[in-house]
Short mmCIF file of C-alpha atoms in Angstrom, two decimals:
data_model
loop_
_atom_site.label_atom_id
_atom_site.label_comp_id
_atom_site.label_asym_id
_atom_site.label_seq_id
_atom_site.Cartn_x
_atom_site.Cartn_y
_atom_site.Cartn_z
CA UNK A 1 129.55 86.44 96.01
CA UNK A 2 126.22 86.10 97.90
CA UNK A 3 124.46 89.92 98.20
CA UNK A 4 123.23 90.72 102.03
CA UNK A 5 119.68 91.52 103.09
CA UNK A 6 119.25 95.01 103.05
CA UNK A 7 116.89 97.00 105.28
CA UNK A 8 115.66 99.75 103.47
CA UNK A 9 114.65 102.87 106.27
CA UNK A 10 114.12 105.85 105.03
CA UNK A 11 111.79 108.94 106.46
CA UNK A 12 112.62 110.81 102.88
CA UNK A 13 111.88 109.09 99.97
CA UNK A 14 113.11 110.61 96.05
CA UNK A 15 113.75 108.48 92.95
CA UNK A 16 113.63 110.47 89.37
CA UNK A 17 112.58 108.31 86.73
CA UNK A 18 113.50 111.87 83.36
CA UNK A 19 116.87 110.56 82.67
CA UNK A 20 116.34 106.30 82.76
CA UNK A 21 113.27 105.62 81.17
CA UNK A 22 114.46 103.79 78.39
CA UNK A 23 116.80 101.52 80.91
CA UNK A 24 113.33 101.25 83.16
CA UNK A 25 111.72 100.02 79.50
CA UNK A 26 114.73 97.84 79.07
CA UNK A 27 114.31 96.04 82.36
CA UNK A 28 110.62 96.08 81.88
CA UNK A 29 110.95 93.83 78.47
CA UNK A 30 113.17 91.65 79.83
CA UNK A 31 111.18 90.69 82.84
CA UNK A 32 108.61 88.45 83.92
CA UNK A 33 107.15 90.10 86.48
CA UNK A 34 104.02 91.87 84.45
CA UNK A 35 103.12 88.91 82.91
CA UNK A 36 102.80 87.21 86.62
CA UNK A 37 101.64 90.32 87.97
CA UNK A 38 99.00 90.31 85.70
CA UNK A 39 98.00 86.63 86.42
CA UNK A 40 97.34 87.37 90.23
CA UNK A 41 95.33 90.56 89.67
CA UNK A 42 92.92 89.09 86.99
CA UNK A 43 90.00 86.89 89.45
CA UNK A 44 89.99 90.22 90.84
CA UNK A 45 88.93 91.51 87.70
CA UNK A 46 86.83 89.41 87.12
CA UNK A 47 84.87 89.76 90.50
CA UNK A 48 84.37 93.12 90.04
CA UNK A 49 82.37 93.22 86.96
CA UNK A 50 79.96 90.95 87.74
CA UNK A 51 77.23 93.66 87.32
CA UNK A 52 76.88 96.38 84.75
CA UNK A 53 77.16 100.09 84.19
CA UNK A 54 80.43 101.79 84.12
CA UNK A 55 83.18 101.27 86.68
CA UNK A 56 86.07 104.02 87.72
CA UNK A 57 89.47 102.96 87.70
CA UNK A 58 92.87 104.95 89.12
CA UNK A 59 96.37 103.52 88.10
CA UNK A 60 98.08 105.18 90.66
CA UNK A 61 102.21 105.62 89.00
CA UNK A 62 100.71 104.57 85.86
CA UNK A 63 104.07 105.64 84.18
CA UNK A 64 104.55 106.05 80.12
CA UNK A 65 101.16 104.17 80.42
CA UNK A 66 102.67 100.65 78.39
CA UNK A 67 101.54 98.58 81.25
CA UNK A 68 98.13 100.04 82.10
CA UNK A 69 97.62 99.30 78.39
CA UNK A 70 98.31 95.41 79.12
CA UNK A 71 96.06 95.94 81.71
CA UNK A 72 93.41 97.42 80.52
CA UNK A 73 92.86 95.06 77.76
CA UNK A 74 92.77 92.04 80.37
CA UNK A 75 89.97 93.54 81.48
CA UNK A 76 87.03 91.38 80.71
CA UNK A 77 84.88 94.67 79.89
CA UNK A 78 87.57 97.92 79.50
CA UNK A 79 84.76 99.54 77.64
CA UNK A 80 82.86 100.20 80.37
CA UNK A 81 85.56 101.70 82.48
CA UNK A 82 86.06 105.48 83.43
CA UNK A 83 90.08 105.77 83.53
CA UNK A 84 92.34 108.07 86.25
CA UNK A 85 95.81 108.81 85.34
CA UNK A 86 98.12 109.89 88.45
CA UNK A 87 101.94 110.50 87.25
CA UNK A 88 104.32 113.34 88.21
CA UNK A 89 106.40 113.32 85.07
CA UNK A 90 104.30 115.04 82.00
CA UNK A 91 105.82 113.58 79.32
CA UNK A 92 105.31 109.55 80.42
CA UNK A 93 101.89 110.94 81.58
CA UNK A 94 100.83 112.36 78.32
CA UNK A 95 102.27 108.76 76.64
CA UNK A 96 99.92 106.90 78.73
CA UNK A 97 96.74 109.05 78.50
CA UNK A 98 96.91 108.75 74.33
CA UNK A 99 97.65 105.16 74.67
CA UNK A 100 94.80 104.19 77.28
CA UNK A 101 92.42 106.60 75.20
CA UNK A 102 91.44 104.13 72.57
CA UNK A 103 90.36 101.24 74.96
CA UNK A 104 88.53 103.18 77.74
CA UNK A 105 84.70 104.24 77.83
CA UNK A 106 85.58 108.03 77.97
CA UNK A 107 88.81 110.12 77.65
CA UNK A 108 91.40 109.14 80.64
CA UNK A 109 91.56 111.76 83.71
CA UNK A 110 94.87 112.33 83.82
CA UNK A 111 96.52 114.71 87.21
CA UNK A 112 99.97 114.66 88.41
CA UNK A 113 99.36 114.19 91.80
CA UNK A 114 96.76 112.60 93.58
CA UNK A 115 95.66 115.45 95.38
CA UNK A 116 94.70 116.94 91.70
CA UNK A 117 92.27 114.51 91.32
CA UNK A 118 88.49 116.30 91.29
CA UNK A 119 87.56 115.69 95.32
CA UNK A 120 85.16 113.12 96.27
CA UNK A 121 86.13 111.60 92.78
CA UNK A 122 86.03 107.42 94.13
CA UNK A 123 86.85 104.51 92.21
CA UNK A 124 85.83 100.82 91.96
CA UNK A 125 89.37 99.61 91.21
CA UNK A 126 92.76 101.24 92.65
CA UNK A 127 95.89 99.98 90.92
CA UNK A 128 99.77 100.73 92.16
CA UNK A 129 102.34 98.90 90.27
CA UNK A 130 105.88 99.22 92.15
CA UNK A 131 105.22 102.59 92.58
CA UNK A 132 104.58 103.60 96.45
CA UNK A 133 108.76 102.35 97.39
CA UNK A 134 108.64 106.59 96.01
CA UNK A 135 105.72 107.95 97.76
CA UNK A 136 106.69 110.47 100.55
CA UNK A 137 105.03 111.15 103.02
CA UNK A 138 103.83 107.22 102.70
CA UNK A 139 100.87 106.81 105.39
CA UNK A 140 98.92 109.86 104.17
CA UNK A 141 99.19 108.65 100.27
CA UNK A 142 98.11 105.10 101.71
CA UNK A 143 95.16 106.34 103.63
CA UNK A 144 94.32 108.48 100.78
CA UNK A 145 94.46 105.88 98.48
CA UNK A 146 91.93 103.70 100.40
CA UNK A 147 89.59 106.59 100.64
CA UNK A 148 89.15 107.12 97.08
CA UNK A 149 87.97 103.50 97.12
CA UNK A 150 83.90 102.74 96.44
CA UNK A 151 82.00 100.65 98.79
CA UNK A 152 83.04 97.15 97.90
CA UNK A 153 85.54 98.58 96.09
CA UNK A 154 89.37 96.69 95.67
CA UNK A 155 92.74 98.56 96.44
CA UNK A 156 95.69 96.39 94.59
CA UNK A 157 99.65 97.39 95.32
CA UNK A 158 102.31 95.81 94.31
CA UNK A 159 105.76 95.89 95.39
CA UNK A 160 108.63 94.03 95.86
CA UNK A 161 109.33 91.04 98.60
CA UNK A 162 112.67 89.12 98.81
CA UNK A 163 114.41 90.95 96.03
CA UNK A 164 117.45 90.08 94.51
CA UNK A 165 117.23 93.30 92.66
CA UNK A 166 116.46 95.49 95.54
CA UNK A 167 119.48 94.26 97.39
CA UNK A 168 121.88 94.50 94.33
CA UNK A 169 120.63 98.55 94.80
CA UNK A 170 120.73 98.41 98.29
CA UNK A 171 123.99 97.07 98.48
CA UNK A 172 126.12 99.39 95.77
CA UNK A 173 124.08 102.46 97.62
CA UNK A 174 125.59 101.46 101.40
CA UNK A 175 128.96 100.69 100.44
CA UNK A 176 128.79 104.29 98.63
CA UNK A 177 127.79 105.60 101.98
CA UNK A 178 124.23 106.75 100.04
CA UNK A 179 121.57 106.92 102.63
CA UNK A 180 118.34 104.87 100.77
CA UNK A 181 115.77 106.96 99.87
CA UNK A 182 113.10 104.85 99.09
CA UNK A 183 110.44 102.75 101.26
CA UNK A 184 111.06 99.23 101.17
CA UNK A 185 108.11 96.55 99.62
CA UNK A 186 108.00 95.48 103.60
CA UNK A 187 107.82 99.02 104.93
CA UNK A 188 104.66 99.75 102.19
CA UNK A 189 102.91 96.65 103.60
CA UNK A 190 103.35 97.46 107.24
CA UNK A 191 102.17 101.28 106.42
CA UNK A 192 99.18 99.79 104.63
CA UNK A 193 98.43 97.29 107.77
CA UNK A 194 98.00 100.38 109.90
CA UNK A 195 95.19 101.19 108.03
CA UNK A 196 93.53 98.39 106.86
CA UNK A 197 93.38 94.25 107.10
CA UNK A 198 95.61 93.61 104.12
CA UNK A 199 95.58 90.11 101.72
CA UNK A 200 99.23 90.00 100.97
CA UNK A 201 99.92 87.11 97.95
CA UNK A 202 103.28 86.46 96.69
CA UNK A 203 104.41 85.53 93.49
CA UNK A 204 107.97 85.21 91.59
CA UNK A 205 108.71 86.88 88.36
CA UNK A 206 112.43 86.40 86.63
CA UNK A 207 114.78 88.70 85.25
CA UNK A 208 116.41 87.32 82.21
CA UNK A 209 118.86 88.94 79.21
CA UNK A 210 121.80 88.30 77.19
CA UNK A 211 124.91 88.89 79.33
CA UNK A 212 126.79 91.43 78.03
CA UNK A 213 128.46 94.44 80.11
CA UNK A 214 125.96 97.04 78.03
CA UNK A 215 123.20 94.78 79.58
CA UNK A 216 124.40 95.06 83.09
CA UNK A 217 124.86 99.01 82.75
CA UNK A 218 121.36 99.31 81.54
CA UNK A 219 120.13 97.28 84.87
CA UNK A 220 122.44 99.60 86.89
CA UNK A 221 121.23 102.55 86.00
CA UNK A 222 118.08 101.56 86.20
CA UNK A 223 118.90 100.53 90.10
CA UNK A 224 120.78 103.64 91.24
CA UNK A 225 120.11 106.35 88.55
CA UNK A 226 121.40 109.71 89.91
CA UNK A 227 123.46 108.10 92.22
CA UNK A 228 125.64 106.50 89.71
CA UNK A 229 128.32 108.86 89.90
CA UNK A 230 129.13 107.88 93.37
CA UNK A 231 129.08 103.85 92.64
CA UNK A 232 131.90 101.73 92.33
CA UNK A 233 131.10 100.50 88.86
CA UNK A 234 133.84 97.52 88.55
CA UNK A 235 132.48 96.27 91.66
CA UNK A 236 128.54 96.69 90.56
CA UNK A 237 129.33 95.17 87.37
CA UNK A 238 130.99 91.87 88.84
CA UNK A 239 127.94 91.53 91.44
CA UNK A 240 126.05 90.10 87.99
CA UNK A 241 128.45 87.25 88.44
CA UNK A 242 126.62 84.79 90.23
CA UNK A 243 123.41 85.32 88.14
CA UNK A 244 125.15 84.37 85.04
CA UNK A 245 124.85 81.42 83.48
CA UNK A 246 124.85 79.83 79.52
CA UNK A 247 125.24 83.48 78.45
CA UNK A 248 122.53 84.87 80.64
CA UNK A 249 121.81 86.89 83.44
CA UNK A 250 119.40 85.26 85.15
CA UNK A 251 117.80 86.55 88.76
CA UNK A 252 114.59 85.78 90.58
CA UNK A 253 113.03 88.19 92.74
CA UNK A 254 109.55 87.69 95.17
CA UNK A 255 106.99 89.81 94.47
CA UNK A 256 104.19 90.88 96.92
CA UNK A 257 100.71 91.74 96.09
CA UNK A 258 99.04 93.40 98.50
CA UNK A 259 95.21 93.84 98.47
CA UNK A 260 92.26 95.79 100.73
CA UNK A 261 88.94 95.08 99.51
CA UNK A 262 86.86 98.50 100.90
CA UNK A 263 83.56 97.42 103.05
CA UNK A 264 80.16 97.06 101.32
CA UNK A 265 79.09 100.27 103.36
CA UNK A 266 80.80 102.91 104.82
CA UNK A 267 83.44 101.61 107.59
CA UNK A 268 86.53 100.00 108.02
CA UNK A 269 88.17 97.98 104.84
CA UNK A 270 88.55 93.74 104.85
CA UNK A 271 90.32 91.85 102.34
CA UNK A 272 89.45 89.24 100.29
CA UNK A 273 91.41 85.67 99.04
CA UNK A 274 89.81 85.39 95.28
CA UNK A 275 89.57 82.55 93.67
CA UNK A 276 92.27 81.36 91.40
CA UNK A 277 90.23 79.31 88.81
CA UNK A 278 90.57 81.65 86.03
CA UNK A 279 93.14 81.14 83.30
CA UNK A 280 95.38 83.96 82.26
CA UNK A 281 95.92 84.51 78.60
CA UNK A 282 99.54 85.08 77.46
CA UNK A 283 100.64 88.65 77.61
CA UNK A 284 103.89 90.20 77.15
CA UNK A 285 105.27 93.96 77.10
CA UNK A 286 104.00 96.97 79.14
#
């Protein structure tokens, strides 16, 4: 069974993360993808603190905060950064804020919105990690996103490509006649192309765990949440066939990041292809 290509259109977009965290963990620590992720954003890193003094950072969907921490420590100076926290639900946002607290230069600004955020409050360093595919309405968080960015400043978003998870979801939600409501990685990039010249690099990460049918429910919910009351679970749980192999599940999925480095003075942004000379120390967990 080969899954189709789904389009994912949506004017609406909802997703609530209360109820699946730990399945979001559990698909989190058995994934590549941070680990890659991490390896793409770092000459970036490293070009921006080049000089001294303190720089401002905003992790944009930072969530229970376990990857910002893996981020924040591949920083080559996270001492001498001044930390924003933007994420709606209060528990994961407390969880980050106490666990970036110990590594930053002062105590983490943490809002649940971005709108929350103290105005004219602008950052050196704008991170979104497969967050926006939620962000309604899209254009305005974009633009508003890019204006919190410093002269010279670097936005960095990433979100999915060709996704062999996404269409698993995308799939199970059109055959239950479930209208998507989230943006697709392509529809982020074209919103963020309105707005600015946008770098886009790809990358693959890998999805790989025991195969067991508690493992597959765990990725399920994870893809559907709410919505899986209205899936048909035999056939959701067989679509894990083809991936399975040796006692594994096993899927590859294409990752875009997409980047807007903000003009030296005030104008319109331009983006930036970094250098990838750098090597990435190993890193695991979020």
């Amino acid at each position: 069974m080969t899954l189709p290509e789904v389009v994912f259109v949506t004017d609406k977009t909802q997703k609530s993360f209360d109820d699946i965290q730990s399945d979001y963990r559990f698909f989190e620590e058995h994934s590549s993808e941070r680990h890659q992720c991490l390896r793409v954003w770092q000459p970036h890193f490293q070009s921006l603190v080049q000089g001294g003094g303190p720089l401002h950072m905003l992790d944009f969907g930072c969530g229970s905060g376990s990857f910002t921490s893996q981020l924040l420590n591949c920083l080559p100076s996270p001492e001498r950064l001044n930390l924003a926290l933007v994420e709606p639900v209060a528990g994961a946002l407390a969880e980050a804020r106490a666990a970036s607290e110990p590594i930053v230069r002062t105590s983490p600004l943490a809002a649940d919105r971005l709108e929350a955020l103290p105005t004219g409050l602008k950052f050196d360093l704008i991170v979104s990690h497969h967050v926006l595919y939620y962000v309604d309405p899209l254009l305005p968080t974009l633009a508003e996103l890019l204006a919190r960015n410093t002269p010279g400043g670097r936005a960095i978003m990433v979100v999915s490509g060709k996704s062999t998870n996404g269409n698993m979801q995308g799939d199970l939600m059109q055959r239950a006649g479930i209208a998507i409501p989230y943006h697709s990685g392509l529809t982020v990039r074209q919103g963020l192309e309105q707005l600015a010249p946008v770098e886009v690099e790809t990358f693959t990460s890998q999805l790989r765990m025991a195969d067991t049918a508690a493992h597959r429910r765990r990725i399920l919910n994870f893809l559907v949440g709410e919505f899986g009351p209205r899936i048909d679970w035999d056939y959701a749980l067989s679509a894990f066939d083809p991936f399975s192999s040796r006692g594994d599940i096993v899927m590859t999925n294409q990752e875009m990041n997409l980047v807007v480095l903000a003009a030296p003075t005030a104008g319109r942004a331009r983006s930036l292809r970094p250098s990838y000379g750098y090597r990435f120390p190993s890193a695991a967990g979020r």
